[in-house]
mmCIF file of C-alpha atoms and ligand atoms in Angstrom:
data_model
loop_
_atom_site.group_PDB
_atom_site.id
_atom_site.type_symbol
_atom_site.label_atom_id
_atom_site.label_comp_id
_atom_site.label_asym_id
_atom_site.label_seq_id
_atom_site.Cartn_x
_atom_site.Cartn_y
_atom_site.Cartn_z
ATOM 1 C CA UNK A 1 0.000 0.000 0.000
ATOM 2 C CA UNK A 2 1.370 3.395 -0.968
ATOM 3 C CA UNK A 3 1.685 6.437 1.268
ATOM 4 C CA UNK A 4 -0.922 9.177 1.397
ATOM 5 C CA UNK A 5 0.384 12.327 -0.240
ATOM 6 C CA UNK A 6 0.477 15.526 1.833
ATOM 7 C CA UNK A 7 -0.679 18.201 -0.599
ATOM 8 C CA UNK A 8 1.192 21.307 0.556
ATOM 9 C CA UNK A 9 -0.056 23.329 -2.396
ATOM 10 C CA UNK A 10 -3.710 22.791 -1.424
ATOM 11 C CA UNK A 11 -3.076 23.346 2.298
ATOM 12 C CA UNK A 12 -1.082 26.530 1.597
ATOM 13 C CA UNK A 13 -3.880 27.739 -0.692
ATOM 14 C CA UNK A 14 -6.453 27.177 2.072
ATOM 15 C CA UNK A 15 -4.306 29.140 4.541
ATOM 16 C CA UNK A 16 -3.817 31.920 2.000
ATOM 17 C CA UNK A 17 -7.606 32.184 1.552
ATOM 18 C CA UNK A 18 -8.103 32.329 5.332
ATOM 19 C CA UNK A 19 -5.490 35.100 5.560
ATOM 20 C CA UNK A 20 -7.114 37.029 2.670
ATOM 21 C CA UNK A 21 -10.484 36.965 4.455
ATOM 22 C CA UNK A 22 -8.974 38.122 7.740
ATOM 23 C CA UNK A 23 -7.029 40.895 6.003
ATOM 24 C CA UNK A 24 -10.198 42.270 4.427
ATOM 25 C CA UNK A 25 -11.973 42.071 7.801
ATOM 26 C CA UNK A 26 -9.118 44.020 9.417
ATOM 27 C CA UNK A 27 -9.345 46.664 6.690
ATOM 28 C CA UNK A 28 -13.120 46.919 7.006
ATOM 29 C CA UNK A 29 -13.346 46.933 10.810
ATOM 30 C CA UNK A 30 -10.182 48.800 11.736
ATOM 31 C CA UNK A 31 -9.110 50.569 8.547
ATOM 32 C CA UNK A 32 -5.782 48.791 8.837
ATOM 33 C CA UNK A 33 -3.845 47.391 5.880
ATOM 34 C CA UNK A 34 -1.095 44.984 6.974
ATOM 35 C CA UNK A 35 2.313 45.847 5.523
ATOM 36 C CA UNK A 36 5.393 43.704 4.947
ATOM 37 C CA UNK A 37 8.862 45.050 4.120
ATOM 38 C CA UNK A 38 11.300 42.761 2.353
ATOM 39 C CA UNK A 39 14.992 43.583 2.574
ATOM 40 C CA UNK A 40 17.227 42.167 -0.123
ATOM 41 C CA UNK A 41 20.964 42.824 -0.071
ATOM 42 C CA UNK A 42 22.896 42.041 -3.257
ATOM 43 C CA UNK A 43 21.779 40.241 -6.389
ATOM 44 C CA UNK A 44 21.654 36.527 -5.523
ATOM 45 C CA UNK A 45 19.216 35.248 -8.195
ATOM 46 C CA UNK A 46 17.552 32.661 -5.928
ATOM 47 C CA UNK A 47 16.973 35.304 -3.229
ATOM 48 C CA UNK A 48 15.572 37.703 -5.844
ATOM 49 C CA UNK A 49 13.113 35.024 -6.966
ATOM 50 C CA UNK A 50 12.040 34.201 -3.386
ATOM 51 C CA UNK A 51 11.503 37.865 -2.540
ATOM 52 C CA UNK A 52 9.469 38.434 -5.713
ATOM 53 C CA UNK A 53 7.292 35.407 -4.901
ATOM 54 C CA UNK A 54 6.722 36.684 -1.361
ATOM 55 C CA UNK A 55 5.725 40.125 -2.641
ATOM 56 C CA UNK A 56 3.366 38.654 -5.235
ATOM 57 C CA UNK A 57 1.628 36.465 -2.686
ATOM 58 C CA UNK A 58 1.293 39.461 -0.333
ATOM 59 C CA UNK A 59 -0.521 41.270 -3.142
ATOM 60 C CA UNK A 60 -2.884 38.320 -3.605
ATOM 61 C CA UNK A 61 -4.106 38.501 0.018
ATOM 62 C CA UNK A 62 -4.234 42.299 0.312
ATOM 63 C CA UNK A 63 -1.033 42.775 2.332
ATOM 64 C CA UNK A 64 0.901 45.751 0.990
ATOM 65 C CA UNK A 65 4.568 45.076 0.492
ATOM 66 C CA UNK A 66 7.532 47.391 0.319
ATOM 67 C CA UNK A 67 10.656 46.042 -1.336
ATOM 68 C CA UNK A 68 13.931 47.477 -0.065
ATOM 69 C CA UNK A 69 16.960 46.620 -2.179
ATOM 70 C CA UNK A 70 20.508 47.412 -1.159
ATOM 71 C CA UNK A 71 23.688 46.824 -3.160
ATOM 72 C CA UNK A 72 25.836 43.767 -2.426
ATOM 73 C CA UNK A 73 28.589 46.002 -1.013
ATOM 74 C CA UNK A 74 26.301 47.885 1.409
ATOM 75 C CA UNK A 75 27.908 48.432 4.798
ATOM 76 C CA UNK A 76 26.727 46.913 8.063
ATOM 77 C CA UNK A 77 25.652 50.350 9.205
ATOM 78 C CA UNK A 78 23.688 51.080 6.009
ATOM 79 C CA UNK A 79 21.729 47.838 6.271
ATOM 80 C CA UNK A 80 21.109 48.167 9.996
ATOM 81 C CA UNK A 81 19.926 51.759 9.720
ATOM 82 C CA UNK A 82 17.526 50.875 6.893
ATOM 83 C CA UNK A 83 16.117 48.036 9.027
ATOM 84 C CA UNK A 84 15.763 50.429 11.986
ATOM 85 C CA UNK A 85 13.811 52.884 9.804
ATOM 86 C CA UNK A 86 11.412 50.100 8.863
ATOM 87 C CA UNK A 87 11.168 49.082 12.520
ATOM 88 C CA UNK A 88 10.002 52.632 13.298
ATOM 89 C CA UNK A 89 7.558 52.867 10.353
ATOM 90 C CA UNK A 90 3.961 52.390 11.590
ATOM 91 C CA UNK A 91 2.702 51.295 8.140
ATOM 92 C CA UNK A 92 5.039 48.286 8.263
ATOM 93 C CA UNK A 93 3.997 45.373 10.499
ATOM 94 C CA UNK A 94 6.461 42.754 9.341
ATOM 95 C CA UNK A 95 10.114 42.916 8.263
ATOM 96 C CA UNK A 96 11.851 40.132 6.400
ATOM 97 C CA UNK A 97 15.586 40.215 5.736
ATOM 98 C CA UNK A 98 16.231 37.667 3.007
ATOM 99 C CA UNK A 99 19.011 35.244 3.927
ATOM 100 C CA UNK A 100 21.791 34.505 3.221
ATOM 101 C CA UNK A 101 23.339 37.971 3.504
ATOM 102 C CA UNK A 102 26.619 38.766 1.697
ATOM 103 C CA UNK A 103 29.575 37.341 3.624
ATOM 104 C CA UNK A 104 30.968 40.663 4.929
ATOM 105 C CA UNK A 105 27.784 41.439 6.872
ATOM 106 C CA UNK A 106 27.067 40.379 10.457
ATOM 107 C CA UNK A 107 23.747 38.561 10.233
ATOM 108 C CA UNK A 108 23.031 38.631 13.957
ATOM 109 C CA UNK A 109 23.561 42.394 14.150
ATOM 110 C CA UNK A 110 21.161 43.011 11.260
ATOM 111 C CA UNK A 111 18.487 40.621 12.527
ATOM 112 C CA UNK A 112 18.752 42.269 15.969
ATOM 113 C CA UNK A 113 17.821 45.616 14.360
ATOM 114 C CA UNK A 114 14.348 44.260 13.541
ATOM 115 C CA UNK A 115 11.662 45.322 16.036
ATOM 116 C CA UNK A 116 10.785 42.077 17.879
ATOM 117 C CA UNK A 117 7.096 42.656 17.187
ATOM 118 C CA UNK A 118 7.794 42.887 13.443
ATOM 119 C CA UNK A 119 10.049 39.833 13.255
ATOM 120 C CA UNK A 120 7.637 37.806 11.099
ATOM 121 C CA UNK A 121 10.437 35.476 9.974
ATOM 122 C CA UNK A 122 11.219 34.614 13.611
ATOM 123 C CA UNK A 123 14.981 34.975 13.138
ATOM 124 C CA UNK A 124 15.613 37.715 15.722
ATOM 125 C CA UNK A 125 18.046 36.277 18.286
ATOM 126 C CA UNK A 126 15.511 36.828 21.106
ATOM 127 C CA UNK A 127 12.751 34.994 19.232
ATOM 128 C CA UNK A 128 15.122 32.126 18.419
ATOM 129 C CA UNK A 129 16.207 32.088 22.070
ATOM 130 C CA UNK A 130 12.610 31.890 23.271
ATOM 131 C CA UNK A 131 11.955 29.095 20.804
ATOM 132 C CA UNK A 132 14.685 27.125 22.546
ATOM 133 C CA UNK A 133 13.398 27.772 26.079
ATOM 134 C CA UNK A 134 11.029 25.455 27.858
ATOM 135 C CA UNK A 135 7.843 27.257 28.801
ATOM 136 C CA UNK A 136 8.598 30.360 26.696
ATOM 137 C CA UNK A 137 7.152 31.022 23.289
ATOM 138 C CA UNK A 138 8.632 33.303 20.634
ATOM 139 C CA UNK A 139 6.476 36.115 19.243
ATOM 140 C CA UNK A 140 6.950 34.433 15.848
ATOM 141 C CA UNK A 141 8.392 31.089 14.802
ATOM 142 C CA UNK A 142 10.287 30.748 11.512
ATOM 143 C CA UNK A 143 8.091 30.129 8.489
ATOM 144 C CA UNK A 144 9.280 26.810 7.052
ATOM 145 C CA UNK A 145 9.396 25.050 10.455
ATOM 146 C CA UNK A 146 5.934 26.426 11.331
ATOM 147 C CA UNK A 147 4.696 25.214 7.953
ATOM 148 C CA UNK A 148 5.949 21.714 8.745
ATOM 149 C CA UNK A 149 4.079 21.629 12.069
ATOM 150 C CA UNK A 150 0.981 22.986 10.311
ATOM 151 C CA UNK A 151 1.168 20.134 7.760
ATOM 152 C CA UNK A 152 1.445 17.591 10.601
ATOM 153 C CA UNK A 153 -1.543 19.157 12.364
ATOM 154 C CA UNK A 154 -3.660 19.303 9.224
ATOM 155 C CA UNK A 155 -3.217 15.557 8.556
ATOM 156 C CA UNK A 156 -4.140 14.889 12.197
ATOM 157 C CA UNK A 157 -0.713 13.517 13.134
ATOM 158 C CA UNK A 158 -0.001 12.899 16.789
ATOM 159 C CA UNK A 159 3.377 14.396 17.706
ATOM 160 C CA UNK A 160 3.464 13.953 21.486
ATOM 161 C CA UNK A 161 5.551 10.951 22.523
ATOM 162 C CA UNK A 162 6.467 10.055 18.947
ATOM 163 C CA UNK A 163 10.014 9.476 17.709
ATOM 164 C CA UNK A 164 10.936 12.448 15.522
ATOM 165 C CA UNK A 165 14.191 12.424 13.577
ATOM 166 C CA UNK A 166 15.393 15.655 11.956
ATOM 167 C CA UNK A 167 18.145 15.468 9.358
ATOM 168 C CA UNK A 168 19.991 18.798 9.269
ATOM 169 C CA UNK A 169 20.784 21.478 11.855
ATOM 170 C CA UNK A 170 20.513 24.717 9.884
ATOM 171 C CA UNK A 171 19.360 27.930 11.549
ATOM 172 C CA UNK A 172 16.566 28.278 8.989
ATOM 173 C CA UNK A 173 15.001 24.799 9.155
ATOM 174 C CA UNK A 174 16.740 21.966 11.065
ATOM 175 C CA UNK A 175 17.268 23.634 14.433
ATOM 176 C CA UNK A 176 14.000 25.581 14.681
ATOM 177 C CA UNK A 177 11.829 22.661 13.503
ATOM 178 C CA UNK A 178 13.561 20.525 16.133
ATOM 179 C CA UNK A 179 12.622 23.036 18.826
ATOM 180 C CA UNK A 180 9.009 23.127 17.634
ATOM 181 C CA UNK A 181 8.802 19.305 17.660
ATOM 182 C CA UNK A 182 10.258 19.268 21.168
ATOM 183 C CA UNK A 183 7.694 21.844 22.327
ATOM 184 C CA UNK A 184 5.053 19.436 21.047
ATOM 185 C CA UNK A 185 6.611 16.690 23.189
ATOM 186 C CA UNK A 186 8.196 14.571 20.471
ATOM 187 C CA UNK A 187 11.175 12.387 21.398
ATOM 188 C CA UNK A 188 13.749 14.158 19.278
ATOM 189 C CA UNK A 189 16.915 13.118 17.469
ATOM 190 C CA UNK A 190 18.867 15.613 15.347
ATOM 191 C CA UNK A 191 21.286 14.206 12.779
ATOM 192 C CA UNK A 192 23.946 16.064 10.792
ATOM 193 C CA UNK A 193 27.013 15.528 8.645
ATOM 194 C CA UNK A 194 28.954 13.904 11.493
ATOM 195 C CA UNK A 195 26.162 11.550 12.565
ATOM 196 C CA UNK A 196 26.831 7.842 12.268
ATOM 197 C CA UNK A 197 24.577 4.948 11.281
ATOM 198 C CA UNK A 198 22.070 7.283 9.651
ATOM 199 C CA UNK A 199 19.884 4.509 8.174
ATOM 200 C CA UNK A 200 19.515 2.918 11.627
ATOM 201 C CA UNK A 201 18.591 6.210 13.284
ATOM 202 C CA UNK A 202 16.124 7.142 10.528
ATOM 203 C CA UNK A 203 14.478 3.718 10.873
ATOM 204 C CA UNK A 204 13.321 4.713 14.381
ATOM 205 C CA UNK A 205 11.419 7.753 13.123
ATOM 206 C CA UNK A 206 7.646 7.960 13.333
ATOM 207 C CA UNK A 207 8.125 11.468 11.955
ATOM 208 C CA UNK A 208 11.083 12.148 9.670
ATOM 209 C CA UNK A 209 12.065 15.668 8.599
ATOM 210 C CA UNK A 210 14.784 15.734 5.937
ATOM 211 C CA UNK A 211 16.422 19.148 5.522
ATOM 212 C CA UNK A 212 19.991 18.560 4.371
ATOM 213 C CA UNK A 213 19.967 19.628 0.711
ATOM 214 C CA UNK A 214 21.331 16.327 -0.627
ATOM 215 C CA UNK A 215 19.539 14.793 -3.580
ATOM 216 C CA UNK A 216 17.563 11.653 -2.648
ATOM 217 C CA UNK A 217 19.902 10.834 0.224
ATOM 218 C CA UNK A 218 17.233 9.028 2.254
ATOM 219 C CA UNK A 219 16.443 5.647 0.710
ATOM 220 C CA UNK A 220 13.162 3.777 0.905
ATOM 221 C CA UNK A 221 14.586 0.977 3.047
ATOM 222 C CA UNK A 222 15.713 3.499 5.711
ATOM 223 C CA UNK A 223 12.114 4.368 6.460
ATOM 224 C CA UNK A 224 9.925 2.788 9.133
ATOM 225 C CA UNK A 225 6.723 1.403 7.620
ATOM 226 C CA UNK A 226 3.885 3.873 8.161
ATOM 227 C CA UNK A 227 6.158 6.806 9.063
ATOM 228 C CA UNK A 228 5.343 10.422 8.197
ATOM 229 C CA UNK A 229 8.031 11.732 5.846
ATOM 230 C CA UNK A 230 8.475 15.497 5.478
ATOM 231 C CA UNK A 231 10.948 16.347 2.729
ATOM 232 C CA UNK A 232 12.283 19.907 2.874
ATOM 233 C CA UNK A 233 14.976 19.421 0.208
ATOM 234 C CA UNK A 234 14.756 21.381 -3.045
ATOM 235 C CA UNK A 235 17.565 20.064 -5.239
ATOM 236 C CA UNK A 236 18.020 20.689 -8.952
ATOM 237 C CA UNK A 237 18.748 17.649 -11.091
ATOM 238 C CA UNK A 238 19.669 17.970 -14.769
ATOM 239 C CA UNK A 239 16.791 16.917 -16.992
ATOM 240 C CA UNK A 240 16.994 17.663 -20.721
ATOM 241 C CA UNK A 241 13.327 16.690 -21.167
ATOM 242 C CA UNK A 242 12.305 19.803 -19.194
ATOM 243 C CA UNK A 243 12.155 23.257 -20.726
ATOM 244 C CA UNK A 244 14.270 24.652 -17.881
ATOM 245 C CA UNK A 245 16.825 21.834 -18.308
ATOM 246 C CA UNK A 246 16.360 20.587 -14.748
ATOM 247 C CA UNK A 247 13.761 19.227 -12.365
ATOM 248 C CA UNK A 248 13.409 19.581 -8.601
ATOM 249 C CA UNK A 249 13.826 16.619 -6.281
ATOM 250 C CA UNK A 250 13.928 16.300 -2.524
ATOM 251 C CA UNK A 251 16.314 14.824 0.035
ATOM 252 C CA UNK A 252 14.250 11.625 0.027
ATOM 253 C CA UNK A 253 14.132 9.030 -2.772
ATOM 254 C CA UNK A 254 10.429 9.670 -3.265
ATOM 255 C CA UNK A 255 9.439 6.706 -5.461
ATOM 256 C CA UNK A 256 10.947 4.218 -3.017
ATOM 257 C CA UNK A 257 9.850 6.039 0.128
ATOM 258 C CA UNK A 258 6.207 6.342 -0.888
ATOM 259 C CA UNK A 259 5.934 2.558 -0.965
ATOM 260 C CA UNK A 260 6.915 2.352 2.728
ATOM 261 C CA UNK A 261 5.773 5.588 4.403
ATOM 262 C CA UNK A 262 2.278 6.246 5.737
ATOM 263 C CA UNK A 263 2.355 9.889 4.622
ATOM 264 C CA UNK A 264 4.817 11.789 2.470
ATOM 265 C CA UNK A 265 5.308 15.306 1.092
ATOM 266 C CA UNK A 266 6.150 15.576 -2.610
ATOM 267 C CA UNK A 267 8.829 17.885 -4.043
ATOM 268 C CA UNK A 268 7.738 20.284 -5.385
ATOM 269 C CA UNK A 269 4.320 20.867 -3.843
ATOM 270 C CA UNK A 270 4.940 19.739 -0.262
ATOM 271 C CA UNK A 271 6.720 21.948 2.259
ATOM 272 C CA UNK A 272 7.731 24.672 -0.239
ATOM 273 C CA UNK A 273 4.344 26.387 -0.644
ATOM 274 C CA UNK A 274 3.855 26.416 3.145
ATOM 275 C CA UNK A 275 6.753 28.803 3.776
ATOM 276 C CA UNK A 276 5.088 31.807 2.186
ATOM 277 C CA UNK A 277 1.662 30.870 3.592
ATOM 278 C CA UNK A 278 3.078 30.986 7.128
ATOM 279 C CA UNK A 279 4.847 34.277 6.417
ATOM 280 C CA UNK A 280 1.516 35.803 5.327
ATOM 281 C CA UNK A 281 -0.133 34.432 8.466
ATOM 282 C CA UNK A 282 2.637 35.881 10.664
ATOM 283 C CA UNK A 283 2.303 39.280 8.974
ATOM 284 C CA UNK A 284 -1.453 39.273 9.605
ATOM 285 C CA UNK A 285 -0.777 38.353 13.249
ATOM 286 C CA UNK A 286 1.729 41.215 13.571
ATOM 287 C CA UNK A 287 -0.774 43.720 12.135
ATOM 288 C CA UNK A 288 -3.547 42.491 14.424
ATOM 289 C CA UNK A 289 -1.325 42.701 17.471
ATOM 290 C CA UNK A 290 -0.462 46.287 16.543
ATOM 291 C CA UNK A 291 -4.098 47.228 17.151
ATOM 292 C CA UNK A 292 -4.702 44.468 19.707
ATOM 293 C CA UNK A 293 -7.491 42.774 17.773
ATOM 294 C CA UNK A 294 -7.973 39.258 19.060
HETATM 295 N N1 GUN B 301 16.393 32.039 3.033
HETATM 296 C C1 GUN B 301 15.976 30.767 2.895
HETATM 297 N N2 GUN B 301 14.792 30.588 3.536
HETATM 298 C C2 GUN B 301 14.471 31.761 4.085
HETATM 299 C C3 GUN B 301 13.359 32.217 4.856
HETATM 300 O O1 GUN B 301 12.431 31.479 5.196
HETATM 301 N N3 GUN B 301 13.393 33.527 5.208
HETATM 302 C C4 GUN B 301 14.427 34.342 4.886
HETATM 303 N N4 GUN B 301 14.381 35.590 5.306
HETATM 304 N N5 GUN B 301 15.455 33.960 4.187
HETATM 305 C C5 GUN B 301 15.477 32.675 3.775
#
């Protein structure tokens, strides 16, 4: 029996529609239009694409977006002062600094310049710190990890007491999703490039999150029958049959894994669409909090 497919595109679409309705209610009842500022430093093509997609989706739900672009050689002080201006701007409720930043910039210093209440990406050091503390919640949790928990909730998965294995320890996905799973009382194992006996560890997982960026690294026979497999990888593989010359595949060997898993996210169309949906939801939350609408 094959796995059930977790349709991230449909779930993200449903969330986007919910956000659009709430945004129009906020405009009607309070005269408030939520605003998101995106900050892009340099001309990394992938970052440019992500920022454009975020702005377009903002437009679709009625969130106004302001795109700030700074040159790749902008100084620490220039970037920080631009972020501080946005932090002080009452028409902006959320600020997103697209990562990675050029190598000469101090990421922590720039993220610390974001007003905590506008940190819709959840990367401010204080929000990350709260995410890691028992009994404390951040004002916002990072978008991709929140999207993963949302997917688990929407398929009715039980997290408490389950064995969760996370592959990858990045600041953007691996570490924060681990903290969110722990807050939901999973028994957590984090694996990384130095971990040993990966197939054996993965075999224990009731919930597997793969976020390492290595094409089809996780094989079907690593997976526990019935497990929930969340594949965060977006890897390009050459494919001359496609117009673009490549196709996207995950960190999990999908065709094998879907024969063993209970649930699985496809790539594309699994976790990817959830990231922007959660960002829109966080921006709505930030705007509501600014006028204390419950
Ligand atoms: N770079 C890769 N993913 C993300 C994300 O979710 N937010 C930001 N700001 N940068 C990223």
